[in-house]
mmCIF file of C-alpha atoms in Angstrom:
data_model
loop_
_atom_site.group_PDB
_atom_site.id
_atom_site.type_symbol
_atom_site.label_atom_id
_atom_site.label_comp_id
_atom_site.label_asym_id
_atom_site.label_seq_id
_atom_site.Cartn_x
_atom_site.Cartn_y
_atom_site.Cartn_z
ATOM 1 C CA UNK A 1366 99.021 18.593 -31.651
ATOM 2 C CA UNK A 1367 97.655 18.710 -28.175
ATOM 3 C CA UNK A 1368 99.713 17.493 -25.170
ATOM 4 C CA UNK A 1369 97.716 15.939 -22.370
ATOM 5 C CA UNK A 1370 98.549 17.360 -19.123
ATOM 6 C CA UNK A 1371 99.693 14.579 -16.356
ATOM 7 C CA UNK A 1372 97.440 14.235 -13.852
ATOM 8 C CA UNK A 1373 97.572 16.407 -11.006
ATOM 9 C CA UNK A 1374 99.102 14.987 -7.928
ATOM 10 C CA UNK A 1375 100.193 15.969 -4.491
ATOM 11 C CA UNK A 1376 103.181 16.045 -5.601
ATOM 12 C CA UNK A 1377 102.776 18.668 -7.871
ATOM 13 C CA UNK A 1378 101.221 21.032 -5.348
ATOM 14 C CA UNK A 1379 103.825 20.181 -2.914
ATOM 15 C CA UNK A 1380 106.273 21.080 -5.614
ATOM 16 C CA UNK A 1381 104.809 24.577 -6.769
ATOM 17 C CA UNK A 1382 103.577 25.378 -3.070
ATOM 18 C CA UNK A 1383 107.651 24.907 -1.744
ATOM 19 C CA UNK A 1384 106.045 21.983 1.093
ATOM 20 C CA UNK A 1385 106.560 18.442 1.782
ATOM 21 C CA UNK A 1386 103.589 15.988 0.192
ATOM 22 C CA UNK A 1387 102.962 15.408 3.624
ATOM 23 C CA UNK A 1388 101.994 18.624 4.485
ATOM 24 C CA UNK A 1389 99.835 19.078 1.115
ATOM 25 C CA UNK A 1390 97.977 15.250 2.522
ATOM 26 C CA UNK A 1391 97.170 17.101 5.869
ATOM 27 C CA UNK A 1392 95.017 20.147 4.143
ATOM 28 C CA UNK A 1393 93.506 18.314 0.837
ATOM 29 C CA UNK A 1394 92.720 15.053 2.770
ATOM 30 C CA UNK A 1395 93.593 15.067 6.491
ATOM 31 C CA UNK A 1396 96.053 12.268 5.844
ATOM 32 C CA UNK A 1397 98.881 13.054 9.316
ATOM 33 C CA UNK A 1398 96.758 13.860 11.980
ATOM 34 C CA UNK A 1399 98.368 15.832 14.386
ATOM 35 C CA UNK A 1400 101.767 14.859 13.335
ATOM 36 C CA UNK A 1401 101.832 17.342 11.047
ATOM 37 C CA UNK A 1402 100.965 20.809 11.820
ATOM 38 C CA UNK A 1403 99.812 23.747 9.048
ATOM 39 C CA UNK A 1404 100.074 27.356 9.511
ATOM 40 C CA UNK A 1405 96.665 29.268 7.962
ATOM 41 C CA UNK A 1406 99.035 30.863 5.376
ATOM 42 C CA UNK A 1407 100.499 27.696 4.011
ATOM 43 C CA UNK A 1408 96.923 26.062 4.232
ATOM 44 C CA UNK A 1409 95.152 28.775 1.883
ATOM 45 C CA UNK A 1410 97.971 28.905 -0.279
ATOM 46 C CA UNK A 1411 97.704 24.791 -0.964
ATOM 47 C CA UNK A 1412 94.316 25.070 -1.823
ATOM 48 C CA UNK A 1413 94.419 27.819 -3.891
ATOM 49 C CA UNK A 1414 96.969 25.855 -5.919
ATOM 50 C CA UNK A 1415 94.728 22.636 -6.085
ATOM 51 C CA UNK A 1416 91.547 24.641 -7.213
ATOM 52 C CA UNK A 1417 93.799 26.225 -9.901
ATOM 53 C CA UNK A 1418 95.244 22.925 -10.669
ATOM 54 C CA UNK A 1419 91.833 21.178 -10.498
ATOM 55 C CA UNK A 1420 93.446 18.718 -8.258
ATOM 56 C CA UNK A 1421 91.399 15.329 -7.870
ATOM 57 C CA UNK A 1422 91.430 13.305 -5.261
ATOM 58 C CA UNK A 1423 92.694 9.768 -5.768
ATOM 59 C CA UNK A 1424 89.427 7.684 -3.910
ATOM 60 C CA UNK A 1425 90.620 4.552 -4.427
ATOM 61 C CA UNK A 1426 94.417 5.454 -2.590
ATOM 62 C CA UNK A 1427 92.013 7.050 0.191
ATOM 63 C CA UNK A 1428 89.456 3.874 0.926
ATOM 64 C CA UNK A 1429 93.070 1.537 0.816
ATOM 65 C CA UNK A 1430 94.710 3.623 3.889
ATOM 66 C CA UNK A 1431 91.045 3.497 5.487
ATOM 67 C CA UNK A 1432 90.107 6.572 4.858
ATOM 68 C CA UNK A 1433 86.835 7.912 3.873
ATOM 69 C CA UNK A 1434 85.270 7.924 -0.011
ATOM 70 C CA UNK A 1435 83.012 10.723 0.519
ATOM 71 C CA UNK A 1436 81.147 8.944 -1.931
ATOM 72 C CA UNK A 1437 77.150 8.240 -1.573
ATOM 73 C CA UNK A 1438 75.496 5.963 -3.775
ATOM 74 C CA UNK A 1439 71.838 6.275 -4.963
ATOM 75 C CA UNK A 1440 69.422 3.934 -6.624
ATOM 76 C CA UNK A 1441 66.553 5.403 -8.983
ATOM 77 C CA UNK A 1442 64.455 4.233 -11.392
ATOM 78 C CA UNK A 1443 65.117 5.921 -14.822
ATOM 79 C CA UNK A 1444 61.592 6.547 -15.717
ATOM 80 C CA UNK A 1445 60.342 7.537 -11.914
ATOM 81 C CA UNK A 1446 57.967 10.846 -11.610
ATOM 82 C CA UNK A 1447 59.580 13.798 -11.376
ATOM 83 C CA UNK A 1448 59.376 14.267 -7.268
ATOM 84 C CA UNK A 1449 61.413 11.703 -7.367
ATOM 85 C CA UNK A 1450 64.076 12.653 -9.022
ATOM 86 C CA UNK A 1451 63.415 16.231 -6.849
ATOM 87 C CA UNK A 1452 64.122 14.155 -3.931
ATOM 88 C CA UNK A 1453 67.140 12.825 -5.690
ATOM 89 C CA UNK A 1454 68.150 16.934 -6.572
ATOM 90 C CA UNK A 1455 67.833 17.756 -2.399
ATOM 91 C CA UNK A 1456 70.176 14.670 -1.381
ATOM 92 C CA UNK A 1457 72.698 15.569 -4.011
ATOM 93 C CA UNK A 1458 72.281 19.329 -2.829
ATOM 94 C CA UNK A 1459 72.666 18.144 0.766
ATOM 95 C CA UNK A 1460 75.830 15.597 0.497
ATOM 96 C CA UNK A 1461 77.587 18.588 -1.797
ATOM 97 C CA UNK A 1462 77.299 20.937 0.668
ATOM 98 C CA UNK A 1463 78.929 18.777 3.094
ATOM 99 C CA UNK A 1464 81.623 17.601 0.923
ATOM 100 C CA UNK A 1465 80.289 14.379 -0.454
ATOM 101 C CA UNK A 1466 79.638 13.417 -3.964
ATOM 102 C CA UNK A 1467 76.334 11.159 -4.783
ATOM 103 C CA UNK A 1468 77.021 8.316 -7.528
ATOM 104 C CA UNK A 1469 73.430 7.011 -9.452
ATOM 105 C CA UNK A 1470 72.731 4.126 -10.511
ATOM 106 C CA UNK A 1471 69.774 3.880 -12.495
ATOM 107 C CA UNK A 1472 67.392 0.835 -14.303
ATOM 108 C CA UNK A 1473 63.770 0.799 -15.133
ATOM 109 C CA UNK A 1474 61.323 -1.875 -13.172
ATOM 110 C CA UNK A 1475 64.573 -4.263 -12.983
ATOM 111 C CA UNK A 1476 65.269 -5.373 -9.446
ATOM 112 C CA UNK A 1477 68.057 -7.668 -10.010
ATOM 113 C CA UNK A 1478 69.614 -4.888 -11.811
ATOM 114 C CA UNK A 1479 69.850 -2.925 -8.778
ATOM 115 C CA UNK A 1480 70.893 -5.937 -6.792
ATOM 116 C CA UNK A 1481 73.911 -5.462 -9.376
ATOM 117 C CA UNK A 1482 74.325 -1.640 -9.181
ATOM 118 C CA UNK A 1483 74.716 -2.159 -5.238
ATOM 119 C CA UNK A 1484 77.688 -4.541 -5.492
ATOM 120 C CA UNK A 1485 79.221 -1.899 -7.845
ATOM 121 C CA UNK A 1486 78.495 0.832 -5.927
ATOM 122 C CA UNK A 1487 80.263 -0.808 -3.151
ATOM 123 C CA UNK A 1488 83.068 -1.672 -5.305
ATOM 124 C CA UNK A 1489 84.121 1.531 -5.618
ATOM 125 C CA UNK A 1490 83.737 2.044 -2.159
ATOM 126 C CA UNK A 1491 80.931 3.855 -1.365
ATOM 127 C CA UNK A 1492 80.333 4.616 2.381
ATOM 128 C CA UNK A 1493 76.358 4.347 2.320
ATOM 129 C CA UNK A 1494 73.656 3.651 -0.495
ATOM 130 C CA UNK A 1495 69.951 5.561 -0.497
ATOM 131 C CA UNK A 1496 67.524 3.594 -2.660
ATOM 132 C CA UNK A 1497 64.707 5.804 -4.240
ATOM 133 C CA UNK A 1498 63.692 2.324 -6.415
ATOM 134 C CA UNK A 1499 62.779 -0.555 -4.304
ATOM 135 C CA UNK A 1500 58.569 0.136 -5.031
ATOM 136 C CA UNK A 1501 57.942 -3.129 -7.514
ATOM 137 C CA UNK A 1502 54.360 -5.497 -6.833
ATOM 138 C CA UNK A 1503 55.405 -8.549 -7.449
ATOM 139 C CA UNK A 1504 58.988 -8.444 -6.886
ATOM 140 C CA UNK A 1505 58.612 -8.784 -3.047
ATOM 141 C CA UNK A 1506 60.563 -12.368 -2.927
ATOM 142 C CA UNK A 1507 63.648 -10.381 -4.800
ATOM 143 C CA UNK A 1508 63.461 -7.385 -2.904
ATOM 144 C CA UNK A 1509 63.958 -9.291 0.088
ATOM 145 C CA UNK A 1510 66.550 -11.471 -0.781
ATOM 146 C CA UNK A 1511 68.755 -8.526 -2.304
ATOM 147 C CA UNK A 1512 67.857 -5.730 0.668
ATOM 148 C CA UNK A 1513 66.338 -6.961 3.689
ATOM 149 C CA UNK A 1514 69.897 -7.525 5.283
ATOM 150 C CA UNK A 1515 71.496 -5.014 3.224
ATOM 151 C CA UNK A 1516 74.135 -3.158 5.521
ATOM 152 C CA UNK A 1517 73.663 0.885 5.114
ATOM 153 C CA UNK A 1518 71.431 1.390 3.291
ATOM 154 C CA UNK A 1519 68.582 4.123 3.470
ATOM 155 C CA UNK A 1520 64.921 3.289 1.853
ATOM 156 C CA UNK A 1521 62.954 6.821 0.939
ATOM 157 C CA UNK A 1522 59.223 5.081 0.944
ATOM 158 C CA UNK A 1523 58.575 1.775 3.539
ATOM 159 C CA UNK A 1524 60.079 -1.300 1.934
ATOM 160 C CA UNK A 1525 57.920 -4.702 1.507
ATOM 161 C CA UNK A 1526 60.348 -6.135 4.194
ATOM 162 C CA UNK A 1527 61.160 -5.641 7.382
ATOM 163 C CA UNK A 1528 63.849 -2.972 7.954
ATOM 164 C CA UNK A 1529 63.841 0.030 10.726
ATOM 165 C CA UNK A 1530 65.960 2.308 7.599
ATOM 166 C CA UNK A 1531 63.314 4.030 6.142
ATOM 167 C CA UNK A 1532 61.391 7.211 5.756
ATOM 168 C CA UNK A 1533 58.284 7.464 5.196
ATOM 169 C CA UNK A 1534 55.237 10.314 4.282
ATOM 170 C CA UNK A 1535 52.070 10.326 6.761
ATOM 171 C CA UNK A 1536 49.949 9.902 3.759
ATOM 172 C CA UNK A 1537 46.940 10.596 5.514
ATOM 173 C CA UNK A 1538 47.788 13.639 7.094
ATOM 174 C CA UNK A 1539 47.262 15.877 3.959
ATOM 175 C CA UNK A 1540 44.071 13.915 2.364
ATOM 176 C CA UNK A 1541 42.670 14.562 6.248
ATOM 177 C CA UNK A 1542 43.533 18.012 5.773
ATOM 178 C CA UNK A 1543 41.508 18.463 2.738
ATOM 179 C CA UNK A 1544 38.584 16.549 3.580
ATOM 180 C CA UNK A 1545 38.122 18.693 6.608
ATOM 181 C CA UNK A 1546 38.478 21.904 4.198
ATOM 182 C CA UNK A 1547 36.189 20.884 1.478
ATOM 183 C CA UNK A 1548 33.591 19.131 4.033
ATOM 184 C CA UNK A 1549 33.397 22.481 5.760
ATOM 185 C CA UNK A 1550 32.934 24.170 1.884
ATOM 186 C CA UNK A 1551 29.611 21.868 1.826
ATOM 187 C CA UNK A 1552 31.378 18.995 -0.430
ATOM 188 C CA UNK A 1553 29.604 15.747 0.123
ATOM 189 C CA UNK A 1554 30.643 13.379 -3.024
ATOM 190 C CA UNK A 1555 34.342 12.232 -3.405
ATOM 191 C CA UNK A 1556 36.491 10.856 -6.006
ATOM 192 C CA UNK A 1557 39.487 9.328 -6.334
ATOM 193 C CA UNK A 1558 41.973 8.479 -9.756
ATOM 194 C CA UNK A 1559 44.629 6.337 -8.688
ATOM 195 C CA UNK A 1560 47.036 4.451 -10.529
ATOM 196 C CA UNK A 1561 46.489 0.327 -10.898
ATOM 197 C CA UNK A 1562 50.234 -0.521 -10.510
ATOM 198 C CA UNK A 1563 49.944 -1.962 -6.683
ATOM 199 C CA UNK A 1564 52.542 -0.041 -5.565
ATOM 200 C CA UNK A 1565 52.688 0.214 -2.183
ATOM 201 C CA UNK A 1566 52.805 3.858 -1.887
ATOM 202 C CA UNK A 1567 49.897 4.400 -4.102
ATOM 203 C CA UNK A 1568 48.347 1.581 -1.991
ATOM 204 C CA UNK A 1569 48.495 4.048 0.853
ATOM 205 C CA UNK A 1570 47.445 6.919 -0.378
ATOM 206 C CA UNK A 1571 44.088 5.206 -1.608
ATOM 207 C CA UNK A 1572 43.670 3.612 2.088
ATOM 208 C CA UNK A 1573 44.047 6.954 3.510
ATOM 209 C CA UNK A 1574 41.506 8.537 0.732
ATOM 210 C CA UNK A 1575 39.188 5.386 1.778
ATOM 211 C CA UNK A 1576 39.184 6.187 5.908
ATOM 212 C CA UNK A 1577 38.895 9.759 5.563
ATOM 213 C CA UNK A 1578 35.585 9.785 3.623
ATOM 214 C CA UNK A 1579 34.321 7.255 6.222
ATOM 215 C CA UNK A 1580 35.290 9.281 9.177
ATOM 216 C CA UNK A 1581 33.870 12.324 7.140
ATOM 217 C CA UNK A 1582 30.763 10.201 6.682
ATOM 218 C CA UNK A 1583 30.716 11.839 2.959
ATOM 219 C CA UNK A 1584 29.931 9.237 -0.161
ATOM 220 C CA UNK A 1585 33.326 8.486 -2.027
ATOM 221 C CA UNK A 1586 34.414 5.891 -4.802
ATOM 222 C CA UNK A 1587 37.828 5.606 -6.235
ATOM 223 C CA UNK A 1588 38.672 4.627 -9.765
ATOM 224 C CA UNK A 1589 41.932 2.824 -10.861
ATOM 225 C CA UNK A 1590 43.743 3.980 -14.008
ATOM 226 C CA UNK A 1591 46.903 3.021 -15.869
ATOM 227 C CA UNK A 1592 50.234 4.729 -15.153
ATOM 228 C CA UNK A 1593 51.011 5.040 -19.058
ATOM 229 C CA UNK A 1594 48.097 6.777 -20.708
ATOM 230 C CA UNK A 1595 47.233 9.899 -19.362
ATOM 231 C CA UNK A 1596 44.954 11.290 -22.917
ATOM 232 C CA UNK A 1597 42.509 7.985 -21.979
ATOM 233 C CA UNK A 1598 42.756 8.731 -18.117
ATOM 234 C CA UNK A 1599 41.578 12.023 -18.478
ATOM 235 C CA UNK A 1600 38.514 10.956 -20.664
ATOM 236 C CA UNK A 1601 37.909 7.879 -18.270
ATOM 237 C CA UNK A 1602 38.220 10.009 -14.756
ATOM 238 C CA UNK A 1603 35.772 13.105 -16.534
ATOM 239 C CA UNK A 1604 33.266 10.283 -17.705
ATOM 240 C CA UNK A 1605 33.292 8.772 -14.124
ATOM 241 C CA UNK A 1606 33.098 12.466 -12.281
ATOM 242 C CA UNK A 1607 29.802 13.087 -14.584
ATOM 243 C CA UNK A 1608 28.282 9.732 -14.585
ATOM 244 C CA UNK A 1609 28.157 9.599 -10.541
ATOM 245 C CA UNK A 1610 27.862 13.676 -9.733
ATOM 246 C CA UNK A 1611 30.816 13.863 -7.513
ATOM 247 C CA UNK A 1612 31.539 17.190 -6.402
ATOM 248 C CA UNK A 1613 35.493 16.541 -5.586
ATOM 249 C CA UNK A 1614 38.000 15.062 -7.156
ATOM 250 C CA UNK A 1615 41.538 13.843 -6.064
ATOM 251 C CA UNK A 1616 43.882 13.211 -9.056
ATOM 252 C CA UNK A 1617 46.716 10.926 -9.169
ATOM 253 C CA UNK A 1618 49.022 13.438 -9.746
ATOM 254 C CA UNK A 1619 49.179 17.249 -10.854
ATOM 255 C CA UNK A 1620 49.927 16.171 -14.912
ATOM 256 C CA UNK A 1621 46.398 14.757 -14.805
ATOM 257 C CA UNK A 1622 44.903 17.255 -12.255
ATOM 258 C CA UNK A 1623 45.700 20.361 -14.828
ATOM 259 C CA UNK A 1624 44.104 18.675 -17.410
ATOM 260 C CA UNK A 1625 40.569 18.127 -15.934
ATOM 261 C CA UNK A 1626 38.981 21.701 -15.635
ATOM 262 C CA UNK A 1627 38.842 21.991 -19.502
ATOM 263 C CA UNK A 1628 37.396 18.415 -19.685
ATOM 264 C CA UNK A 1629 34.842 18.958 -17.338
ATOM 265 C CA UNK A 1630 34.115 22.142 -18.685
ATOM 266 C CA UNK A 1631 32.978 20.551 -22.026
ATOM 267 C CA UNK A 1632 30.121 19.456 -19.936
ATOM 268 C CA UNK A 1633 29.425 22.591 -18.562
ATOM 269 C CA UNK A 1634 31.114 21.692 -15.035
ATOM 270 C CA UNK A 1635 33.012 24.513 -13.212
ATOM 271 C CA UNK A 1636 36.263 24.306 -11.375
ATOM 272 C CA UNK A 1637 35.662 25.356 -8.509
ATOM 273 C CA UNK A 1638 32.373 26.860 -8.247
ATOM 274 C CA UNK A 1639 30.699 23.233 -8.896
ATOM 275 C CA UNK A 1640 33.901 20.692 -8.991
ATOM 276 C CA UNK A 1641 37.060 20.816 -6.674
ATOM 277 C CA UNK A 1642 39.979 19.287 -8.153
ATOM 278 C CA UNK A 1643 43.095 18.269 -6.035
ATOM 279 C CA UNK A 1644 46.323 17.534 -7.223
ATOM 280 C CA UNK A 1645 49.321 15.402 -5.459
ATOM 281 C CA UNK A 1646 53.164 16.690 -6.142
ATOM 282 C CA UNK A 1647 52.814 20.235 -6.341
ATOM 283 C CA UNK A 1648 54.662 20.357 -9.592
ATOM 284 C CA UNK A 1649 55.989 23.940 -10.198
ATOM 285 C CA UNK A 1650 53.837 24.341 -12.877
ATOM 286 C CA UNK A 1651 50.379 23.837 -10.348
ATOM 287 C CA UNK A 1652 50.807 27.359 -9.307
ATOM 288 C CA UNK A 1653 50.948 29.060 -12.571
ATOM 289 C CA UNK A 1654 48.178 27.682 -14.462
ATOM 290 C CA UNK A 1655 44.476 28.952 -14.744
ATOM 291 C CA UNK A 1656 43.032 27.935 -11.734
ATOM 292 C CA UNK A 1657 45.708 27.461 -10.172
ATOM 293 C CA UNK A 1658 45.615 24.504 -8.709
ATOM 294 C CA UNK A 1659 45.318 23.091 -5.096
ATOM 295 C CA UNK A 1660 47.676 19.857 -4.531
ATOM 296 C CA UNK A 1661 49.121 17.746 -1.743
ATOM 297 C CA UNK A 1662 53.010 18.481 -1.460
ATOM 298 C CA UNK A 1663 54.533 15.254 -0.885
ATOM 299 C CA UNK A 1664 57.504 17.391 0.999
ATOM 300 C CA UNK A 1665 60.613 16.015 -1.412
ATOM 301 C CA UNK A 1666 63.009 18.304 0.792
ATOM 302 C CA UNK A 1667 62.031 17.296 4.093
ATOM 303 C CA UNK A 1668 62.416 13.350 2.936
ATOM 304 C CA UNK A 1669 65.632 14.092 1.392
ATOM 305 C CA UNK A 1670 67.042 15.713 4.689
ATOM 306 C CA UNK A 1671 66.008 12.588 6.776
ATOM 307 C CA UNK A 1672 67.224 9.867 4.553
ATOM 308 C CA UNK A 1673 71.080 11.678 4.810
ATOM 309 C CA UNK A 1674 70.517 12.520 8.341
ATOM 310 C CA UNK A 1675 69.735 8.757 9.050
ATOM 311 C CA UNK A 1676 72.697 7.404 6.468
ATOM 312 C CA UNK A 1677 75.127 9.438 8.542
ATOM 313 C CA UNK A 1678 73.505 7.546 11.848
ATOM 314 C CA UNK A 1679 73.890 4.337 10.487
ATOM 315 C CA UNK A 1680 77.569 5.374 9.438
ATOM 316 C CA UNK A 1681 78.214 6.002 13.204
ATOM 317 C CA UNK A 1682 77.253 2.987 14.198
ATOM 318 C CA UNK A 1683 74.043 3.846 15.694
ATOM 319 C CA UNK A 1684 70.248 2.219 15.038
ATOM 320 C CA UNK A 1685 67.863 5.140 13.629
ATOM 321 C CA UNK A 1686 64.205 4.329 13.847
ATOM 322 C CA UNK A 1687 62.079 4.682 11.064
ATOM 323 C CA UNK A 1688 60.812 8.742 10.496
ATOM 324 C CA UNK A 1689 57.369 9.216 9.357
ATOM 325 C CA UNK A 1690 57.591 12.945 7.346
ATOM 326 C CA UNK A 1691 54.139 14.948 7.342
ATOM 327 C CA UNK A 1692 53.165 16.174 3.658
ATOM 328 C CA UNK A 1693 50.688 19.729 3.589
ATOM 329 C CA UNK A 1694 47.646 21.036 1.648
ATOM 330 C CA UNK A 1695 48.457 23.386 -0.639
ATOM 331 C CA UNK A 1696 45.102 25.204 -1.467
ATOM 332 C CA UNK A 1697 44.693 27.355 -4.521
ATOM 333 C CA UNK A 1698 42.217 27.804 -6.763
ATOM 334 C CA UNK A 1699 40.965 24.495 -8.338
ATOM 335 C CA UNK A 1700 38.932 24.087 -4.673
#
């Protein structure tokens, strides 16, 4: 039979370290101030003894005696792309190195869930929420009842409502970037495959598709598609690319972009010699296929570092402005 160790306390470590609990508060937690003064000796040896120990810090006691959770939550939906969840993997990264730990809560297209999962975050007294999920046409009346006068909290993507908390991509600044690049290769019929879920990031990216190709003064048409069927996207976005001659194409992501030079090839269309695909997401993978393939990085890391860097404003009292992040062309093979 197994006998379950007692939870570790700072007790114990006073106990085995020969010091008052006080003195074990002022190292593990800063609990004393300057009362209570700890030589560098005494301090490594306490935290030796808690690492061993795998001494875990009572939150709750902490947030009652006003101190601070160290705890960040984070809303995402469960079935987002994978950049999001890479954003999620950089703010996790970022709040660990620092000390913090990040508590998810996750639902799928469900806005009063998350309505719900921000009351319970705060329940357990989390010092600051970043929402990755807040993206749903036809939930705008919701959204703003549940966030628009939600106190800390951090929006990666503008929000439908009026809040300065947010951080944003300069969608057009990489689409510019490659119209100027394949304009200057001679390309002079555009394309774009974007998905028909209204989302208001999507939205964006197809307005900034839209004004390039008329400052470019090149022909372009764009072509919606559903989010959930990517075998009868592919077919649909080849047919389109053949039936109208179009010389570039932007896909709506990188899973689709891969797929299209073997498509097109089955009607004797060559990537890149005749057809320049672009992707958006720069998936790991868009670098080691065959071509390898040109993409718009969406810069996960840099949006990640401004949503905590804005958090911890807002948890010092001060009034951030929104921050627009610039995404880059990533140019490989497929153009």
């Amino acid at each position: 039979m197994t006998i379950k160790e007692k939870r570790v306390t700072l007790a114990t470590i006073a106990k085995e370290a020969g010091v008052s609990v006080g003195t074990v508060a002022k190292v593990l937690s800063g609990a004393g101030g300057n009362a209570i003064r700890v030589g560098k000796d005494t301090g490594e040896r306490i935290r030796r003894i808690a690492a061993r120990r795998d001494y875990q810090p009572n939150h709750s006691a902490r947030i009652l005696v006003g101190k601070s959770s160290n705890i960040i939550g984070l809303l995402i939906d469960s079935q987002a792309p994978m950049s999001t969840f890479r954003i999620l993997s950089f703010i996790e990264k970022r709040f660990s190195s620092i000390g913090y730990r990040v508590m998810i809560a996750e639902a799928h297209d469900d806005v009063q869930s998350f309505a719900e999962s921000c009351r319970t975050l705060r329940q357990y007294g989390v010092e600051g929420i970043i929402s990755l999920a807040h993206d749903y046409p036809g939930n705008e009346e919701l959204l703003k009842k549940h966030f628009s006068m939600s106190e800390k909290i951090v929006f990666v993507g503008q929000p439908c409502f009026n809040t300065p908390y947010y951080v944003e991509i300069d969608h057009p600044y990489a689409i510019n970037q490659a119209f100027d690049y394949l304009v200057n290769q001679g390309r002079k019929k555009f394309s774009m495959a974007y998905f028909n879920n209204g989302s208001y990031a999507v939205e964006q990216r197809k307005n900034a598709f839209i004004q390039a190709a008329a400052k470019h003064k090149v022909q372009a048409l764009t072509l919606p598609i559903p989010i959930d069927d990517i075998d009868r996207n592919i077919e649909n976005i080849t047919n389109f690319t053949v039936k109208n001659k179009f010389d570039v194409i932007f896909a709506p992501d990188d899973f689709h972009a891969i797929a299209l030079p073997a498509e097109l090839g089955k009607h004797n269309l060559k990537v890149p010699e005749q057809i320049s695909v672009i992707g958006n997401d720069n998936e790991p993978f868009a670098r080691l296929v065959s071509p390898k393939l040109t993409t718009i990085d969406e810069n996960a890391e840099g949006k990640a570092a401004a949503a905590v860097e804005m958090l911890f404003q807002i948890l010092a009292g001060k009034t951030p402005a929104a921050k627009v992040i610039s995404n880059s062309l990533i140019i490989r093979e497929s153009a």
